Amino acid sequence: MGTALIAFASAFALVFVVELPDKTLVATLILTTRYRAWPVFVGVTAAFAVQCVIAAAFGGVLTLLPDQAVAGIVAVLFAVGAFLLLREGFSEQESDLDEETSAQQTVPFLRAALTSFGVLFAAEWGDASQIATAGLSAKYAAPVWVGLGAWLALVSVAGIAVLVGKKIAERIKPHLIQRVAGVVFAAFALFAAYQALFA
């Protein structure tokens, strides 16, 4: 039991510290300003669960995945996200604040949750936290405890992002948020493309 608790605590601490300043928090925050908080949280939590199960189950084998192929896929997904956000953010159809707020509320739950799942699943694939989870799983031979610790750390970071994102959405117009989010996603896409081509 002692090893299990050490594995759990190590995974939680390491992943939380790694992900707090990482793109996981930024991507979740951006999604929360675009969609309602609850479906975003459900989507990202499910994505983290799948990623942690994969990492914990396969242990060190995950580190053998080709980094350039993963980076290329992530670059494409973030580029598509940037295009969609910038297109909406710079659309000529200006509406008042009430209409913008209601537009955010009318996005179907499933659509927002699936979008959030897809974005975070792609962002986390081959990420430092997933590699760390795989490494800790191999080190402690306690995949369930390592996976649970890593998942709770990711959920904690997402919870922080959702709370912050909701506050931002209440104070800033959605078109401005979409423009900023599009630029951030484009930066992620360029960075991932650089990794795919030159890493």
Steps between C-alpha positions, in 0.01 A plus 500: 500500500793732575635471145153566360464823698849614400416426136171693529659800673796508261275491195267770634782735602703457183212533256345796684827693495569414135149587376422814701698730266448277193266510201248281684398791721503748209297277267243424771473867590442593135236230455319625811478850357347355183262242649318450828723386785329169584523328158859621462591352836327170416677481162848577628458271802407212269798576273733498799355170620566332165850646479589390854369147442710474183811639670467291815415181311785515253762644734831566336382372159328838443838669479570302181229679298645713219515855634492666158181323389326593825615862469372514141153381597485744791609783268219425253236481775608828659518666156141397426395632841682830435330539161153441642553734796647780289224466240235541770694772680538717189155435352318815394181405678518714812239434764426653834617353829173322574504320166864401545434365848198302384701360207747354746216342695330341195793282389383140556655327801624202298663717233687708758606191695620314189691805373666538839581128508659513155709811565638380833548141384714629213683751718590240761609227259874450548509793744745516790233400750405190301864397467549565872195286580635219287842527662362500855276205414802303383707611803252417776316213325177652632316614186160550667638730771727689263218544249260618770752751638578639156130523409410687818786743439378570145141540622621747765679709237190487278283609792720804556481584128121462491454734797736761353348464153149559632610824670667621180194417288281711729717810453629489141304487172504158329635638168813629675542171685470305174766716335745457786422128519556464126842662528593275794387189312697615194810537720450145631461377141822672388692364797375145435579536129853611588537191721369277221737642241817578691497299825 
